[in-house]
PDB file of C-alpha atoms in Angstrom:
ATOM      1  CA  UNK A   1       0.000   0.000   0.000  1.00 38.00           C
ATOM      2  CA  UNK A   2       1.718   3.532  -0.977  1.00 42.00           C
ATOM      3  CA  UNK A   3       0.031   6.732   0.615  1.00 43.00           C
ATOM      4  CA  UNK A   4      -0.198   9.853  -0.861  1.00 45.00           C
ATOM      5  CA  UNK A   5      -2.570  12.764  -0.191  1.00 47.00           C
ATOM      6  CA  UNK A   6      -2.582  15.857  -1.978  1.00 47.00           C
ATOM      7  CA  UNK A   7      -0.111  18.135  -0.294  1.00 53.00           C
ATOM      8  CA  UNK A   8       2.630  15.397   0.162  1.00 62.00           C
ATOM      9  CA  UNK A   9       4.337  11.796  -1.416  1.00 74.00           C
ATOM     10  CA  UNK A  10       7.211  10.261   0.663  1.00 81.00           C
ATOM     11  CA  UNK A  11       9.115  11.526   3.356  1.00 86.00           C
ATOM     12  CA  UNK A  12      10.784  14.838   1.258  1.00 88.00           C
ATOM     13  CA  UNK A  13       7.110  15.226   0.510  1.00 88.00           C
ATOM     14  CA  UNK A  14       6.106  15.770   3.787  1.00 88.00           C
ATOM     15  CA  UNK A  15       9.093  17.895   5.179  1.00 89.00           C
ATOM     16  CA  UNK A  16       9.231  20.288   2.311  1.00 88.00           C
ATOM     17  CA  UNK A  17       5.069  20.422   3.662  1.00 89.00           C
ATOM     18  CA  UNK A  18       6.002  21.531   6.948  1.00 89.00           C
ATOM     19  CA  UNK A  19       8.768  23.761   5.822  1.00 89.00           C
ATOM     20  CA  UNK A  20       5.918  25.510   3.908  1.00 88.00           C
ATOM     21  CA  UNK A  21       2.993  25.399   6.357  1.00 89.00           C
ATOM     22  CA  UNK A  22       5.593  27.003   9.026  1.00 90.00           C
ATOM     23  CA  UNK A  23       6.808  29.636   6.494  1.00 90.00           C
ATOM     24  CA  UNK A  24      10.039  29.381   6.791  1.00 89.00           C
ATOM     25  CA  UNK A  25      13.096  30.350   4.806  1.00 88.00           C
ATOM     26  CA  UNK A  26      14.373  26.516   3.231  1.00 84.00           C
ATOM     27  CA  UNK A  27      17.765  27.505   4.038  1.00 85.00           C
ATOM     28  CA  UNK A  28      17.288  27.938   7.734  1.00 86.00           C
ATOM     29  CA  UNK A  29      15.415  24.784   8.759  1.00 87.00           C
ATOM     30  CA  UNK A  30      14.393  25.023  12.399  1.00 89.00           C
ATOM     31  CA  UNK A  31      15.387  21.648  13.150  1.00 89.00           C
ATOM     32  CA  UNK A  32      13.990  20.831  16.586  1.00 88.00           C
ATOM     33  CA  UNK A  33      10.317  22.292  15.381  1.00 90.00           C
ATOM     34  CA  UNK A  34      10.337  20.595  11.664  1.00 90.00           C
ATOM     35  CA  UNK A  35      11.755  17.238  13.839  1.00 89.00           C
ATOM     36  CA  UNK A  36       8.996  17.528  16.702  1.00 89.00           C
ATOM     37  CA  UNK A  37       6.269  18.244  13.896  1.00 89.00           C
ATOM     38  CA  UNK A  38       7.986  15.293  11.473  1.00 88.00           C
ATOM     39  CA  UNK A  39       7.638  13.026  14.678  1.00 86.00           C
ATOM     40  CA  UNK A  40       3.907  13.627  15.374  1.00 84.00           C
ATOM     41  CA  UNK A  41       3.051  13.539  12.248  1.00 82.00           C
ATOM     42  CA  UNK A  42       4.241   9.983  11.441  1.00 79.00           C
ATOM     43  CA  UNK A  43       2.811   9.400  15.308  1.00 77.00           C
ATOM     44  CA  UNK A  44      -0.693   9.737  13.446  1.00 73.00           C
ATOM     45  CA  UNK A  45       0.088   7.472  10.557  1.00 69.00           C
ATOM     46  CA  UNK A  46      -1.809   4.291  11.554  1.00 59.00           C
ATOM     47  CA  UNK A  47      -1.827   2.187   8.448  1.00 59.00           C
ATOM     48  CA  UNK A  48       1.340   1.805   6.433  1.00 59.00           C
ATOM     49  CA  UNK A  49       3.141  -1.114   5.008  1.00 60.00           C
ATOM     50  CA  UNK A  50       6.729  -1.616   6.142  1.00 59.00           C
ATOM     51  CA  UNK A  51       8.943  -0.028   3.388  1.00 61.00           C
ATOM     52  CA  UNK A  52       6.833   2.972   3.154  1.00 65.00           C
ATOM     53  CA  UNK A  53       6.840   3.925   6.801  1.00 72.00           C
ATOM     54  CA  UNK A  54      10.433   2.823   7.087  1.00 78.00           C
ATOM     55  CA  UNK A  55      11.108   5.207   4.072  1.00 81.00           C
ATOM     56  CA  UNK A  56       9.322   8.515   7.094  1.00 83.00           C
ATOM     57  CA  UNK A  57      11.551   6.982   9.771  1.00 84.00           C
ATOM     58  CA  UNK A  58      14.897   7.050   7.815  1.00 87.00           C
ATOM     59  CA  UNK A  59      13.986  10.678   7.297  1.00 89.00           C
ATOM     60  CA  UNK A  60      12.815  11.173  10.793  1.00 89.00           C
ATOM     61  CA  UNK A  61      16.150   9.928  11.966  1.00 90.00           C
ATOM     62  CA  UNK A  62      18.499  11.997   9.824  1.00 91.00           C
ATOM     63  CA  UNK A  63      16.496  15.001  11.671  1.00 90.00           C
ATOM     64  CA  UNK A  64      17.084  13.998  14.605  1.00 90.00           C
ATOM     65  CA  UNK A  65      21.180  13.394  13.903  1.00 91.00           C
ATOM     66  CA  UNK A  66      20.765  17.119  12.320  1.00 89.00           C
ATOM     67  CA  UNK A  67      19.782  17.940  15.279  1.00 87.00           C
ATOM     68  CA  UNK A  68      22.386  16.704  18.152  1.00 87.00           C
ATOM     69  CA  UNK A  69      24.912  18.198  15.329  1.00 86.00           C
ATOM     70  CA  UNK A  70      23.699  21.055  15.968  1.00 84.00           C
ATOM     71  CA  UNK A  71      23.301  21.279  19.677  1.00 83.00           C
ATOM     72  CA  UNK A  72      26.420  19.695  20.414  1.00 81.00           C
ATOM     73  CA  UNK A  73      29.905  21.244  19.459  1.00 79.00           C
ATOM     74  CA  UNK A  74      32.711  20.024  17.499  1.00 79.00           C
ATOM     75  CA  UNK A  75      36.760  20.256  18.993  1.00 80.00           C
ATOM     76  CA  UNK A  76      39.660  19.693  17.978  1.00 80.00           C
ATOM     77  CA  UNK A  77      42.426  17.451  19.147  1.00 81.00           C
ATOM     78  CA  UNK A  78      43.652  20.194  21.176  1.00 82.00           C
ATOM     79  CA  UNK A  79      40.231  20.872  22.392  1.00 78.00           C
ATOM     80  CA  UNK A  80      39.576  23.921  20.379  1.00 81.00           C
ATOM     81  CA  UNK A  81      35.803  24.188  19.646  1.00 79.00           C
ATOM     82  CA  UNK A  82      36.394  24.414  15.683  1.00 80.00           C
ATOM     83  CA  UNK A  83      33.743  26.089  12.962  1.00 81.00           C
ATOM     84  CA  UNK A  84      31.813  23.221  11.351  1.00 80.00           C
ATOM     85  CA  UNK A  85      29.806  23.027   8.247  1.00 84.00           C
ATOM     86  CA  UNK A  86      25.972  23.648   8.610  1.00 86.00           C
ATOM     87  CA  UNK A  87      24.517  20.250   9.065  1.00 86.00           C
ATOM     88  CA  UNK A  88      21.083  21.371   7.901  1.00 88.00           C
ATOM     89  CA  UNK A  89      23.333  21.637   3.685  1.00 90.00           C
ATOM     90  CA  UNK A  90      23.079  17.985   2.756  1.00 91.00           C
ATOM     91  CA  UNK A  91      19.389  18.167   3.821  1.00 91.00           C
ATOM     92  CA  UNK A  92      18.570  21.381   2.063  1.00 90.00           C
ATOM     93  CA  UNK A  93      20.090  20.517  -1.267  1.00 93.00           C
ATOM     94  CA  UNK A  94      17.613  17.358  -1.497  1.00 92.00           C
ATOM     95  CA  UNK A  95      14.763  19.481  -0.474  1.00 91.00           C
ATOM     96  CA  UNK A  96      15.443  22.165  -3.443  1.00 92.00           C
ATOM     97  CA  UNK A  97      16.118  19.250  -5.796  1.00 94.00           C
ATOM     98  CA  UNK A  98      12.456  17.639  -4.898  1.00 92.00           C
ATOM     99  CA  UNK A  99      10.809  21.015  -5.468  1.00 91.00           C
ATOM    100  CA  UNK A 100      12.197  21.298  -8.382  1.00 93.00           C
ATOM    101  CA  UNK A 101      11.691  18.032  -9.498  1.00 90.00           C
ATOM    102  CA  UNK A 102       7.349  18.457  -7.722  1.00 88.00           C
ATOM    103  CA  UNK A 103       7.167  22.183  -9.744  1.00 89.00           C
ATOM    104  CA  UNK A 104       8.348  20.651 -12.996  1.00 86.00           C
ATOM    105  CA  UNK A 105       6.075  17.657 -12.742  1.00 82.00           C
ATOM    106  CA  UNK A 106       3.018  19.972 -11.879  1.00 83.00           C
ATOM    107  CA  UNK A 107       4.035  22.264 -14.956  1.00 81.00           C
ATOM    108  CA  UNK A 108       3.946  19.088 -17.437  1.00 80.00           C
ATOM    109  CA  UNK A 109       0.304  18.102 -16.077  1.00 78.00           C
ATOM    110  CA  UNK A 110      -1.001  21.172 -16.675  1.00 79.00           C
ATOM    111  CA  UNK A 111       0.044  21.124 -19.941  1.00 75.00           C
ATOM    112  CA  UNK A 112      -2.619  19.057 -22.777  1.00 73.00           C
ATOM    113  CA  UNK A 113      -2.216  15.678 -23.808  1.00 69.00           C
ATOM    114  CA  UNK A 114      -3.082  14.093 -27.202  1.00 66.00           C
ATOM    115  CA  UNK A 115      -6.237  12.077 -26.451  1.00 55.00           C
ATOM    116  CA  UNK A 116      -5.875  13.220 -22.619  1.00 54.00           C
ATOM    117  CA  UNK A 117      -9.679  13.387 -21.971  1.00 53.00           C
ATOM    118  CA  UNK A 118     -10.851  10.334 -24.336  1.00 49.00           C
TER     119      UNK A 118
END
């Protein structure tokens, strides 16, 4: 069984969902919201086969490693807090290429088909 409603399809589908309900900017992800919001969310999910809801809790748990990344710091091996990359990038970079890929399939449906309505 594969689940899809009309705002979302798969685990992208349904962060890129929040990002937008919340209104905020893609490139600075509120992690601990999105990730308490992703988490109740598939909390409410009641009926899903195996692969699918795996699919929501691989996603669910890259959040949640976003998030101790963020909250904790990173040192050196002289114990130097160093300056890491933004661990939110990775995440961002699928979510633009989904929207991309979600705006570009929406574009070709609305455009006709030969023999669409026969």
């Amino acid at each position: 069984m594969h689940i899809q409603t009309e705002n979302f399809s798969g685990p992208l589908g349904l962060l890129l969902y929040l990002i937008r309900r919340e209104e905020m900017d893609i490139f600075n992800i509120n992690i601990h919201q999105i990730t308490s919001q992703y988490l109740e969310y598939i909390k409410t999910m009641k009926k899903l086969d195996l692969e699918f809801a795996g699919e929501f809790i691989a996603m669910a748990a890259s959040l949640i490693q976003i998030k101790s990344k963020m909250l904790l710091p990173n040192y050196n091996e002289d114990g130097e807090e160093i300056e890491s990359e933004d661990p939110r990038k990775e995440l961002v970079q699928k979510l633009l290429e989904y929207q991309k890929y979600q705006e570009a399939a929406h574009q070709i449906y609305q455009r006709p088909l030969v023999g669409r309505d026969l």
